[in-house]
PDB file of C-alpha atoms in Angstrom:
ATOM      1  CA  UNK A   1     107.928 126.268  70.875  1.00 94.00           C
ATOM      2  CA  UNK A   2     104.377 126.127  71.504  1.00 97.00           C
ATOM      3  CA  UNK A   3     102.685 124.355  74.708  1.00 97.00           C
ATOM      4  CA  UNK A   4     101.293 121.532  72.238  1.00 97.00           C
ATOM      5  CA  UNK A   5     104.656 121.033  70.504  1.00 97.00           C
ATOM      6  CA  UNK A   6     106.323 120.366  73.737  1.00 98.00           C
ATOM      7  CA  UNK A   7     103.617 118.395  75.149  1.00 96.00           C
ATOM      8  CA  UNK A   8     103.841 116.216  71.853  1.00 96.00           C
ATOM      9  CA  UNK A   9     107.473 115.766  72.254  1.00 97.00           C
ATOM     10  CA  UNK A  10     107.148 114.620  75.829  1.00 97.00           C
ATOM     11  CA  UNK A  11     104.173 112.369  75.096  1.00 95.00           C
ATOM     12  CA  UNK A  12     105.979 110.760  72.225  1.00 94.00           C
ATOM     13  CA  UNK A  13     108.676 109.383  74.582  1.00 93.00           C
ATOM     14  CA  UNK A  14     106.519 108.405  77.676  1.00 93.00           C
ATOM     15  CA  UNK A  15     102.472 108.222  77.025  1.00 89.00           C
ATOM     16  CA  UNK A  16     100.869 104.831  76.404  1.00 79.00           C
ATOM     17  CA  UNK A  17     104.482 103.407  75.518  1.00 85.00           C
ATOM     18  CA  UNK A  18     103.674 100.426  77.742  1.00 87.00           C
ATOM     19  CA  UNK A  19     105.793 101.871  80.662  1.00 91.00           C
ATOM     20  CA  UNK A  20     105.377 100.140  84.034  1.00 92.00           C
ATOM     21  CA  UNK A  21     105.305 101.492  87.393  1.00 92.00           C
ATOM     22  CA  UNK A  22     108.174 100.320  89.292  1.00 94.00           C
ATOM     23  CA  UNK A  23     111.809 100.631  89.158  1.00 96.00           C
ATOM     24  CA  UNK A  24     114.940  98.752  87.533  1.00 96.00           C
ATOM     25  CA  UNK A  25     117.990  97.766  89.819  1.00 96.00           C
ATOM     26  CA  UNK A  26     120.938  95.686  89.061  1.00 94.00           C
ATOM     27  CA  UNK A  27     119.241  93.779  85.947  1.00 95.00           C
ATOM     28  CA  UNK A  28     116.065  93.107  87.877  1.00 96.00           C
ATOM     29  CA  UNK A  29     112.523  95.018  87.991  1.00 96.00           C
ATOM     30  CA  UNK A  30     110.400  95.480  90.767  1.00 93.00           C
ATOM     31  CA  UNK A  31     106.927  96.359  90.584  1.00 92.00           C
ATOM     32  CA  UNK A  32     104.027  96.460  92.984  1.00 91.00           C
ATOM     33  CA  UNK A  33     101.366  93.808  93.077  1.00 85.00           C
ATOM     34  CA  UNK A  34      98.369  95.647  93.823  1.00 75.00           C
ATOM     35  CA  UNK A  35      95.728  92.843  92.991  1.00 73.00           C
ATOM     36  CA  UNK A  36      95.361  92.534  96.572  1.00 71.00           C
ATOM     37  CA  UNK A  37      95.526  96.343  97.497  1.00 67.00           C
ATOM     38  CA  UNK A  38      98.561  98.037  98.953  1.00 70.00           C
ATOM     39  CA  UNK A  39     101.986  95.849  98.182  1.00 78.00           C
ATOM     40  CA  UNK A  40     103.981  96.417 101.577  1.00 83.00           C
ATOM     41  CA  UNK A  41     107.022  94.441 100.047  1.00 88.00           C
ATOM     42  CA  UNK A  42     107.262  96.787  97.117  1.00 89.00           C
ATOM     43  CA  UNK A  43     106.873  99.802  99.184  1.00 87.00           C
ATOM     44  CA  UNK A  44     109.460  98.611 101.725  1.00 89.00           C
ATOM     45  CA  UNK A  45     112.001  98.156  98.678  1.00 91.00           C
ATOM     46  CA  UNK A  46     111.247 101.055  97.213  1.00 89.00           C
ATOM     47  CA  UNK A  47     111.780 103.231 100.531  1.00 89.00           C
ATOM     48  CA  UNK A  48     115.135 101.041 101.061  1.00 91.00           C
ATOM     49  CA  UNK A  49     116.787 100.179  97.859  1.00 94.00           C
ATOM     50  CA  UNK A  50     115.524 102.074  94.879  1.00 94.00           C
ATOM     51  CA  UNK A  51     117.663 105.118  93.176  1.00 96.00           C
ATOM     52  CA  UNK A  52     116.932 107.807  90.716  1.00 97.00           C
ATOM     53  CA  UNK A  53     117.538 106.150  87.658  1.00 97.00           C
ATOM     54  CA  UNK A  54     119.205 107.495  84.292  1.00 97.00           C
ATOM     55  CA  UNK A  55     116.964 108.576  81.700  1.00 97.00           C
ATOM     56  CA  UNK A  56     118.199 105.892  79.171  1.00 97.00           C
ATOM     57  CA  UNK A  57     117.501 103.134  81.593  1.00 97.00           C
ATOM     58  CA  UNK A  58     113.851 104.526  82.193  1.00 97.00           C
ATOM     59  CA  UNK A  59     113.037 104.692  78.642  1.00 96.00           C
ATOM     60  CA  UNK A  60     115.041 101.470  77.757  1.00 97.00           C
ATOM     61  CA  UNK A  61     113.593  99.206  80.480  1.00 97.00           C
ATOM     62  CA  UNK A  62     110.306 100.781  80.006  1.00 96.00           C
ATOM     63  CA  UNK A  63     109.569 100.960  84.029  1.00 96.00           C
ATOM     64  CA  UNK A  64     109.866 103.948  86.392  1.00 95.00           C
ATOM     65  CA  UNK A  65     108.472 105.741  89.280  1.00 94.00           C
ATOM     66  CA  UNK A  66     107.101 109.150  89.328  1.00 93.00           C
ATOM     67  CA  UNK A  67     110.710 110.516  90.098  1.00 96.00           C
ATOM     68  CA  UNK A  68     112.128 108.435  87.192  1.00 97.00           C
ATOM     69  CA  UNK A  69     109.395 109.864  84.933  1.00 96.00           C
ATOM     70  CA  UNK A  70     110.075 113.687  85.877  1.00 97.00           C
ATOM     71  CA  UNK A  71     114.061 113.009  85.402  1.00 98.00           C
ATOM     72  CA  UNK A  72     113.094 111.873  81.925  1.00 97.00           C
ATOM     73  CA  UNK A  73     110.920 114.842  81.002  1.00 97.00           C
ATOM     74  CA  UNK A  74     113.389 117.141  82.476  1.00 98.00           C
ATOM     75  CA  UNK A  75     116.391 115.859  80.464  1.00 98.00           C
ATOM     76  CA  UNK A  76     114.048 116.181  77.343  1.00 98.00           C
ATOM     77  CA  UNK A  77     113.126 119.805  78.185  1.00 98.00           C
ATOM     78  CA  UNK A  78     116.831 120.713  79.135  1.00 98.00           C
ATOM     79  CA  UNK A  79     118.028 119.554  75.906  1.00 98.00           C
ATOM     80  CA  UNK A  80     115.354 121.855  74.417  1.00 98.00           C
ATOM     81  CA  UNK A  81     116.447 124.742  76.491  1.00 98.00           C
ATOM     82  CA  UNK A  82     112.730 124.887  78.015  1.00 98.00           C
ATOM     83  CA  UNK A  83     112.587 125.963  81.658  1.00 98.00           C
ATOM     84  CA  UNK A  84     111.205 123.402  84.093  1.00 98.00           C
ATOM     85  CA  UNK A  85     111.134 122.445  87.640  1.00 98.00           C
ATOM     86  CA  UNK A  86     110.375 119.294  89.584  1.00 98.00           C
ATOM     87  CA  UNK A  87     107.742 119.709  92.685  1.00 97.00           C
ATOM     88  CA  UNK A  88     107.272 117.246  95.421  1.00 96.00           C
ATOM     89  CA  UNK A  89     103.384 117.182  96.174  1.00 95.00           C
ATOM     90  CA  UNK A  90     103.214 115.748  99.986  1.00 95.00           C
ATOM     91  CA  UNK A  91      99.841 115.110 101.644  1.00 90.00           C
ATOM     92  CA  UNK A  92     100.740 114.745 105.309  1.00 84.00           C
ATOM     93  CA  UNK A  93      97.404 113.617 106.377  1.00 85.00           C
ATOM     94  CA  UNK A  94      97.850 110.490 104.112  1.00 84.00           C
ATOM     95  CA  UNK A  95     101.696 110.239 104.313  1.00 82.00           C
ATOM     96  CA  UNK A  96     101.771 110.234 100.393  1.00 87.00           C
ATOM     97  CA  UNK A  97     104.131 111.967  98.365  1.00 90.00           C
ATOM     98  CA  UNK A  98     104.358 112.587  94.288  1.00 92.00           C
ATOM     99  CA  UNK A  99     106.628 114.005  92.335  1.00 95.00           C
ATOM    100  CA  UNK A 100     105.472 116.154  89.120  1.00 95.00           C
ATOM    101  CA  UNK A 101     107.134 118.673  86.462  1.00 97.00           C
ATOM    102  CA  UNK A 102     106.188 121.810  85.173  1.00 98.00           C
ATOM    103  CA  UNK A 103     107.723 123.655  82.354  1.00 98.00           C
ATOM    104  CA  UNK A 104     107.258 127.280  81.041  1.00 98.00           C
ATOM    105  CA  UNK A 105     106.006 128.005  77.573  1.00 98.00           C
ATOM    106  CA  UNK A 106     104.112 130.881  76.141  1.00 98.00           C
ATOM    107  CA  UNK A 107     104.388 132.731  79.305  1.00 98.00           C
ATOM    108  CA  UNK A 108     102.405 130.028  81.052  1.00 98.00           C
ATOM    109  CA  UNK A 109     103.133 127.250  83.659  1.00 98.00           C
ATOM    110  CA  UNK A 110     102.268 123.626  82.296  1.00 98.00           C
ATOM    111  CA  UNK A 111     102.038 120.535  84.278  1.00 97.00           C
ATOM    112  CA  UNK A 112     101.741 117.458  82.426  1.00 95.00           C
ATOM    113  CA  UNK A 113     101.193 114.019  84.159  1.00 92.00           C
ATOM    114  CA  UNK A 114     102.865 111.037  82.489  1.00 93.00           C
ATOM    115  CA  UNK A 115     103.714 108.749  85.707  1.00 88.00           C
ATOM    116  CA  UNK A 116     103.445 105.157  84.071  1.00 82.00           C
ATOM    117  CA  UNK A 117     100.053 103.606  84.317  1.00 69.00           C
ATOM    118  CA  UNK A 118      98.688 106.658  86.324  1.00 68.00           C
ATOM    119  CA  UNK A 119      95.149 106.495  87.371  1.00 73.00           C
ATOM    120  CA  UNK A 120      94.747 110.186  87.373  1.00 76.00           C
ATOM    121  CA  UNK A 121      91.868 111.317  85.271  1.00 79.00           C
ATOM    122  CA  UNK A 122      94.248 114.053  84.011  1.00 83.00           C
ATOM    123  CA  UNK A 123      97.141 111.489  82.792  1.00 87.00           C
ATOM    124  CA  UNK A 124      98.496 112.708  79.575  1.00 88.00           C
ATOM    125  CA  UNK A 125      96.601 115.938  79.633  1.00 90.00           C
ATOM    126  CA  UNK A 126      98.278 119.230  80.031  1.00 93.00           C
ATOM    127  CA  UNK A 127      96.988 121.524  82.702  1.00 96.00           C
ATOM    128  CA  UNK A 128      97.826 125.256  82.058  1.00 97.00           C
ATOM    129  CA  UNK A 129      98.331 127.899  84.583  1.00 98.00           C
ATOM    130  CA  UNK A 130      98.547 131.554  84.470  1.00 98.00           C
ATOM    131  CA  UNK A 131     101.575 131.774  86.566  1.00 98.00           C
ATOM    132  CA  UNK A 132     103.642 129.540  88.985  1.00 97.00           C
ATOM    133  CA  UNK A 133     101.952 131.268  91.945  1.00 98.00           C
ATOM    134  CA  UNK A 134      98.544 130.054  90.448  1.00 98.00           C
ATOM    135  CA  UNK A 135     100.060 126.713  90.274  1.00 97.00           C
ATOM    136  CA  UNK A 136     101.171 126.574  93.732  1.00 97.00           C
ATOM    137  CA  UNK A 137      98.171 128.217  95.074  1.00 97.00           C
ATOM    138  CA  UNK A 138      95.774 125.478  93.741  1.00 95.00           C
ATOM    139  CA  UNK A 139      97.999 122.641  95.474  1.00 94.00           C
ATOM    140  CA  UNK A 140      98.614 124.621  98.774  1.00 95.00           C
ATOM    141  CA  UNK A 141      94.633 125.438  98.882  1.00 94.00           C
ATOM    142  CA  UNK A 142      94.128 121.433  98.530  1.00 91.00           C
ATOM    143  CA  UNK A 143      96.143 120.688 101.483  1.00 91.00           C
ATOM    144  CA  UNK A 144      99.592 119.953  99.953  1.00 94.00           C
ATOM    145  CA  UNK A 145     102.989 120.755 101.148  1.00 95.00           C
ATOM    146  CA  UNK A 146     104.848 121.728  97.634  1.00 96.00           C
ATOM    147  CA  UNK A 147     108.512 122.182  97.300  1.00 96.00           C
ATOM    148  CA  UNK A 148     110.684 122.795  94.437  1.00 97.00           C
ATOM    149  CA  UNK A 149     113.309 119.721  94.399  1.00 97.00           C
ATOM    150  CA  UNK A 150     114.535 120.201  90.954  1.00 96.00           C
ATOM    151  CA  UNK A 151     118.324 120.364  92.304  1.00 95.00           C
ATOM    152  CA  UNK A 152     117.825 117.455  94.839  1.00 95.00           C
ATOM    153  CA  UNK A 153     117.122 114.236  92.712  1.00 96.00           C
ATOM    154  CA  UNK A 154     120.309 113.074  91.536  1.00 95.00           C
ATOM    155  CA  UNK A 155     120.654 110.008  89.214  1.00 96.00           C
ATOM    156  CA  UNK A 156     122.245 107.052  90.807  1.00 96.00           C
ATOM    157  CA  UNK A 157     121.184 108.280  94.304  1.00 96.00           C
ATOM    158  CA  UNK A 158     118.592 107.575  96.669  1.00 93.00           C
ATOM    159  CA  UNK A 159     115.390 110.106  96.152  1.00 93.00           C
ATOM    160  CA  UNK A 160     115.823 111.658  99.643  1.00 91.00           C
ATOM    161  CA  UNK A 161     113.764 114.694  99.025  1.00 90.00           C
ATOM    162  CA  UNK A 162     110.638 112.433  98.543  1.00 89.00           C
ATOM    163  CA  UNK A 163     112.108 109.533 101.236  1.00 88.00           C
ATOM    164  CA  UNK A 164     112.581 112.070 104.070  1.00 87.00           C
ATOM    165  CA  UNK A 165     109.132 113.315 103.632  1.00 84.00           C
ATOM    166  CA  UNK A 166     107.720 109.788 103.941  1.00 79.00           C
ATOM    167  CA  UNK A 167     109.811 108.626 106.928  1.00 66.00           C
TER     168      UNK A 167
END
């Protein structure tokens, strides 16, 4: 499959589909209220009760975090036998973490940001790297700690790979 074909499949599931940022647990949606800036109450709940969601729950409820988004993407790519990795980007100075997914196609590494309601200028646009080393170098040179957490995010469990960095 081509990069465009793969991105089209992922976008068909997640891009501009009315998804909201947050999480779903025990029949309730939890979303940050950012009207007045940072939502400390949501952040506390996200750090203490959120679980990695089943991809079907994320798609049905149309709500998820960056973790839930990459889990959906990975499940789609796994079904298509397309190699992918989930990465944790951590900015120590800001104590902020973000999970992203890359996949391999056409001998390239591709990053496609599809986190709900992302304000990133590259939301919905594929970023293509010549190699995994080029991808890693870009983020490391911009001050991020980056690690492969593909096997560390387990559906139904807390996203410890992310939470351990933030604590």
